[in-house]
Amino acid sequence: MKKIYAQALLLASLLPAAVHAAVPTYDFKVVRSYPHDTQAFTEGLLYRDGFLYESTGLNGKSSIRKVDLASGKVLQSKDIPPQYFGEGLTVWGETLVGLTWQTQTGFVFDLKTFELKSQFAYPGEGWGLAHNDKELVMSDGSATLRFLDPKTFLEVRRVKVTADGIAVNQLNELEVVDGEIFANIWHTNTIARIDQNTGKITGWIDFSKLYPDAGKGPNAENVMNGIAYDADKKRLFVTGKLWPKIYEVKIVPRK
Ligand code: DDQ
Ligand code: CA
């Protein structure tokens, strides 16, 4: 009797560690850093053909921009009307597609001229946006990722994002990186690596040592947000809202 009890205790004490160990944590190395506009309340970030494209939020301050990586200079920008809070941004063909936070409105801009080509509607909130080979993928603050047809912007499928079977919400900025979805968890220094088909989190990337002021100071909203990927050169870029730098990083296993 006593022995069984002791075994149960031992098992119970080992279980959380074993469950936790199922999702590995990764570290990062900074390869280079680049200047970033500290007025940019970054909501979306992507890389295309040598340039970064960024969307910024806050009502009355929302914009889409084309940014020179090396200097951080804004080469081209377009304001989003003040009734909208700009959110996730992705590229599809020769267009940029942008979401807005609580106004159920998406915008399609010409990639070169930033001219507004069309608008679309979606239910619920708009947070992050990215794309894979055939679909757009959006977050809305919940644990659900919705996949949209890039022509009709209608939902084609969805996955629930889980770690060890537990739903993980607050998924924000997104990027598809070599077939995996990377998602910033809002108000954290963590990026989740997500299997596109199952929604399972296959890893946590811990960026808590990247920018010590993240989420601190007069504006606690200056949290990590912004993931872009140069698939050709395999360069991963991350930043945050109002951060002074964009970092090129390499993901490494935790030692
Ligand atoms: N969202 O991007 C996570 C969807 C919303 C961010 C809302 C942040 C509000 C900040 C207001 C701060 C005013 C300086
Ligand atoms: Ca992105």
Coordinates of C-alpha atoms and ligand atoms in Angstrom, one line a residue:
M1 CA 0.0 0.0 0.0
K2 CA 2.7 2.4 1.0
K3 CA 4.8 1.4 -2.0
I4 CA 1.9 2.1 -4.4
Y5 CA 1.3 5.5 -2.9
A6 CA 5.0 6.4 -3.2
Q7 CA 5.0 5.3 -6.9
A8 CA 1.9 7.4 -7.6
L9 CA 3.6 10.4 -6.0
L10 CA 6.7 9.8 -8.0
L11 CA 4.7 9.5 -11.2
A12 CA 2.7 12.7 -10.4
S13 CA 5.9 14.6 -9.8
L14 CA 7.5 13.4 -13.1
L15 CA 4.4 13.9 -15.3
P16 CA 4.4 17.7 -15.7
A17 CA 8.1 17.6 -16.7
A18 CA 7.5 14.8 -19.2
V19 CA 4.5 16.6 -20.7
H20 CA 6.4 19.9 -20.9
A21 CA 9.3 18.2 -22.5
A22 CA 7.1 17.2 -25.5
V23 CA 7.4 20.7 -26.9
P24 CA 11.1 21.7 -27.2
T25 CA 12.3 25.3 -26.6
Y26 CA 14.7 26.9 -29.1
D27 CA 17.1 29.7 -28.7
F28 CA 18.3 32.3 -31.2
K29 CA 21.4 34.0 -32.4
V30 CA 21.5 37.5 -33.8
V31 CA 23.2 37.5 -37.2
R32 CA 22.8 41.3 -37.8
S33 CA 20.6 44.1 -36.8
Y34 CA 19.1 46.9 -38.8
P35 CA 17.5 50.3 -37.9
H36 CA 13.7 50.3 -37.4
D37 CA 11.4 53.3 -37.3
T38 CA 10.5 53.8 -33.6
Q39 CA 7.2 55.4 -34.7
A40 CA 6.1 52.2 -36.4
F41 CA 3.6 50.3 -34.3
T42 CA 4.4 47.1 -36.2
E43 CA 1.5 44.9 -36.9
G44 CA 2.6 43.1 -40.1
L45 CA 6.0 42.4 -41.6
L46 CA 7.1 40.5 -44.7
Y47 CA 10.0 40.3 -47.1
R48 CA 9.7 40.4 -50.9
D49 CA 12.4 40.8 -53.6
G50 CA 15.0 42.7 -51.5
F51 CA 12.6 44.9 -49.5
L52 CA 10.6 44.7 -46.3
Y53 CA 6.9 45.6 -46.3
E54 CA 5.4 46.6 -43.0
S55 CA 1.9 47.5 -41.7
T56 CA 1.4 49.7 -38.7
G57 CA -1.5 50.0 -36.3
L58 CA -3.3 52.5 -34.0
N59 CA -6.2 54.5 -35.3
G60 CA -5.0 57.5 -37.2
K61 CA -1.5 56.2 -37.4
S62 CA -2.0 53.1 -39.5
S63 CA -0.1 52.6 -42.7
I64 CA 1.5 50.2 -45.1
R65 CA 5.2 50.8 -46.0
K66 CA 8.0 49.6 -48.2
V67 CA 11.2 49.7 -46.1
D68 CA 14.9 49.6 -47.1
L69 CA 16.3 46.8 -45.0
A70 CA 19.8 48.1 -44.6
S71 CA 18.9 51.7 -43.6
G72 CA 15.4 51.2 -42.2
K73 CA 14.3 54.1 -44.4
V74 CA 10.7 54.2 -45.4
L75 CA 10.8 54.2 -49.2
Q76 CA 7.1 54.4 -49.8
S77 CA 4.0 54.5 -47.6
K78 CA 0.3 54.9 -47.7
D79 CA -2.0 55.9 -44.8
I80 CA -4.9 53.7 -43.8
P81 CA -8.0 55.9 -43.0
P82 CA -8.2 56.7 -39.3
Q83 CA -11.4 54.7 -38.6
Y84 CA -9.2 51.6 -39.2
F85 CA -6.5 50.0 -36.9
G86 CA -4.1 48.4 -39.4
E87 CA -3.2 44.8 -38.7
G88 CA -1.6 41.8 -40.5
L89 CA -0.1 42.2 -43.9
T90 CA 0.9 39.7 -46.5
V91 CA 1.9 39.6 -50.2
W92 CA 0.0 37.6 -52.8
G93 CA 1.2 37.8 -56.4
E94 CA 1.5 41.5 -57.2
T95 CA -0.7 42.6 -54.4
L96 CA -0.4 43.4 -50.7
V97 CA -3.3 42.2 -48.5
G98 CA -3.9 43.8 -45.2
L99 CA -6.3 43.3 -42.3
T100 CA -7.8 45.7 -39.8
W101 CA -8.3 44.9 -36.1
Q102 CA -12.0 45.2 -35.2
T103 CA -13.6 46.6 -38.4
Q104 CA -13.9 43.3 -40.4
T105 CA -12.3 44.9 -43.4
G106 CA -9.4 43.7 -45.5
F107 CA -7.7 45.8 -48.1
V108 CA -5.9 44.7 -51.3
F109 CA -3.2 47.1 -52.5
D110 CA -1.1 47.1 -55.6
L111 CA 2.4 46.0 -54.6
K112 CA 4.2 48.6 -56.7
T113 CA 1.9 51.7 -56.5
F114 CA 0.1 50.9 -53.2
E115 CA -3.1 51.9 -55.0
L116 CA -6.2 50.4 -53.3
K117 CA -7.5 47.8 -55.6
S118 CA -10.4 46.2 -53.6
Q119 CA -11.8 45.5 -50.1
F120 CA -13.2 42.4 -48.6
A121 CA -15.0 41.5 -45.3
Y122 CA -14.4 38.8 -42.8
P123 CA -16.1 37.9 -39.5
G124 CA -14.5 38.6 -36.2
E125 CA -11.2 40.3 -35.5
G126 CA -8.2 40.6 -37.8
W127 CA -4.7 40.1 -36.2
G128 CA -1.9 38.5 -38.1
L129 CA -1.7 37.5 -41.8
A130 CA 0.6 35.4 -43.9
H131 CA 0.4 33.0 -46.8
N132 CA 1.6 29.5 -47.8
D133 CA 1.7 28.3 -51.4
K134 CA -2.0 28.2 -51.8
E135 CA -3.8 30.0 -49.0
L136 CA -3.7 33.0 -46.8
V137 CA -3.5 32.3 -43.1
M138 CA -4.9 34.7 -40.5
S139 CA -5.0 34.9 -36.7
D140 CA -7.7 36.7 -34.7
G141 CA -6.4 36.6 -31.1
S142 CA -7.9 33.2 -30.4
A143 CA -6.2 29.8 -30.7
T144 CA -7.7 29.3 -34.2
L145 CA -5.9 30.0 -37.4
R146 CA -8.1 30.5 -40.4
F147 CA -7.0 29.7 -44.0
L148 CA -8.5 31.9 -46.7
D149 CA -8.8 31.4 -50.4
P150 CA -6.4 34.2 -51.8
K151 CA -8.9 35.1 -54.6
T152 CA -12.2 35.1 -52.7
F153 CA -10.9 35.7 -49.2
L154 CA -13.4 33.1 -48.0
E155 CA -12.4 30.6 -45.3
V156 CA -11.4 27.2 -46.7
R157 CA -10.3 25.5 -43.5
R158 CA -9.1 26.2 -39.9
V159 CA -6.9 24.6 -37.3
K160 CA -6.9 25.0 -33.5
V161 CA -3.4 25.6 -32.2
T162 CA -2.4 23.5 -29.3
A163 CA 0.6 22.6 -27.2
D164 CA 0.3 19.2 -25.6
G165 CA -3.4 19.2 -26.3
I166 CA -3.9 22.6 -24.6
A167 CA -5.2 25.5 -26.8
V168 CA -2.8 28.4 -27.1
N169 CA -4.5 31.7 -27.9
Q170 CA -3.2 35.3 -28.5
L171 CA -1.6 34.3 -31.7
N172 CA -0.6 37.5 -33.4
E173 CA 1.9 38.2 -36.3
L174 CA 2.5 35.3 -38.6
E175 CA 4.9 34.0 -41.1
V176 CA 5.2 30.8 -43.1
V177 CA 8.9 29.6 -42.7
D178 CA 9.9 26.6 -44.8
G179 CA 6.4 25.1 -44.5
E180 CA 5.8 25.8 -40.8
I181 CA 3.8 28.7 -39.4
F182 CA 5.7 31.0 -37.0
A183 CA 3.4 33.0 -34.7
N184 CA 4.2 35.7 -32.1
I185 CA 2.2 35.1 -28.9
W186 CA 1.0 38.6 -28.1
H187 CA 2.6 40.3 -25.0
T188 CA 5.3 37.6 -24.9
N189 CA 8.8 37.2 -26.3
T190 CA 7.8 33.8 -27.6
I191 CA 7.3 32.6 -31.2
A192 CA 5.4 29.4 -31.6
R193 CA 6.3 27.0 -34.4
I194 CA 3.1 25.5 -35.7
D195 CA 2.3 22.5 -37.9
Q196 CA 0.0 23.9 -40.7
N197 CA -2.1 20.8 -40.9
T198 CA -2.6 19.7 -37.3
G199 CA -2.2 23.0 -35.5
K200 CA 0.2 21.3 -33.1
I201 CA 3.0 23.5 -31.7
T202 CA 6.3 21.8 -32.4
G203 CA 8.5 24.3 -30.7
W204 CA 8.7 27.5 -28.7
I205 CA 11.4 30.0 -29.6
D206 CA 12.4 32.1 -26.6
F207 CA 13.3 35.6 -27.5
S208 CA 13.3 37.0 -24.0
K209 CA 17.0 38.0 -24.3
L210 CA 16.5 39.8 -27.7
Y211 CA 15.3 43.3 -26.7
P212 CA 15.3 43.9 -22.9
D213 CA 12.8 46.8 -23.2
A214 CA 10.1 44.7 -24.8
G215 CA 6.8 45.3 -23.1
K216 CA 8.4 47.7 -20.6
G217 CA 8.6 51.5 -20.1
P218 CA 6.1 54.2 -20.8
N219 CA 4.4 52.2 -23.5
A220 CA 4.0 48.6 -22.3
E221 CA 2.5 47.8 -25.7
N222 CA 5.9 47.8 -27.4
V223 CA 5.9 44.1 -27.5
M224 CA 7.6 41.7 -30.0
N225 CA 5.5 41.6 -33.2
G226 CA 6.8 41.2 -36.7
I227 CA 8.2 38.1 -38.5
A228 CA 9.5 38.2 -42.1
Y229 CA 11.3 35.5 -44.0
D230 CA 13.6 35.7 -47.1
A231 CA 13.0 32.1 -48.3
D232 CA 15.8 32.4 -51.0
K233 CA 18.6 33.3 -48.6
K234 CA 16.9 31.7 -45.6
R235 CA 17.0 34.9 -43.6
L236 CA 14.6 35.3 -40.7
F237 CA 13.8 38.8 -39.5
V238 CA 12.0 39.8 -36.3
T239 CA 11.1 43.1 -34.6
G240 CA 8.5 44.6 -32.3
K241 CA 6.1 47.5 -32.0
L242 CA 8.1 50.8 -31.8
W243 CA 11.4 48.8 -31.5
P244 CA 14.5 50.6 -32.7
K245 CA 15.9 47.5 -34.5
I246 CA 15.0 44.7 -36.8
Y247 CA 17.0 41.6 -36.1
E248 CA 18.1 39.0 -38.5
V249 CA 18.2 35.8 -36.3
K250 CA 19.1 32.2 -36.6
I251 CA 17.1 29.6 -34.6
V252 CA 19.2 27.1 -32.7
P253 CA 18.4 24.3 -30.3
R254 CA 18.6 25.1 -26.6
K255 CA 21.7 23.6 -25.1
Ligands
DDQ1 N1 -3.7 43.7 -31.6 O1 -2.8 44.0 -32.5 C1 -3.1 42.7 -30.7 C2 -4.8 43.0 -32.3 C3 -4.2 44.8 -30.9 C4 -3.2 45.7 -30.2 C5 -3.9 46.7 -29.4 C6 -2.9 47.6 -28.7 C7 -3.6 48.8 -28.2 C8 -2.6 49.8 -27.8 C9 -3.1 51.1 -27.4 C10 -1.9 51.8 -26.9 C11 -2.0 53.2 -27.0 C12 -0.6 53.9 -27.1
CA2 CA 4.8 38.3 -41.2

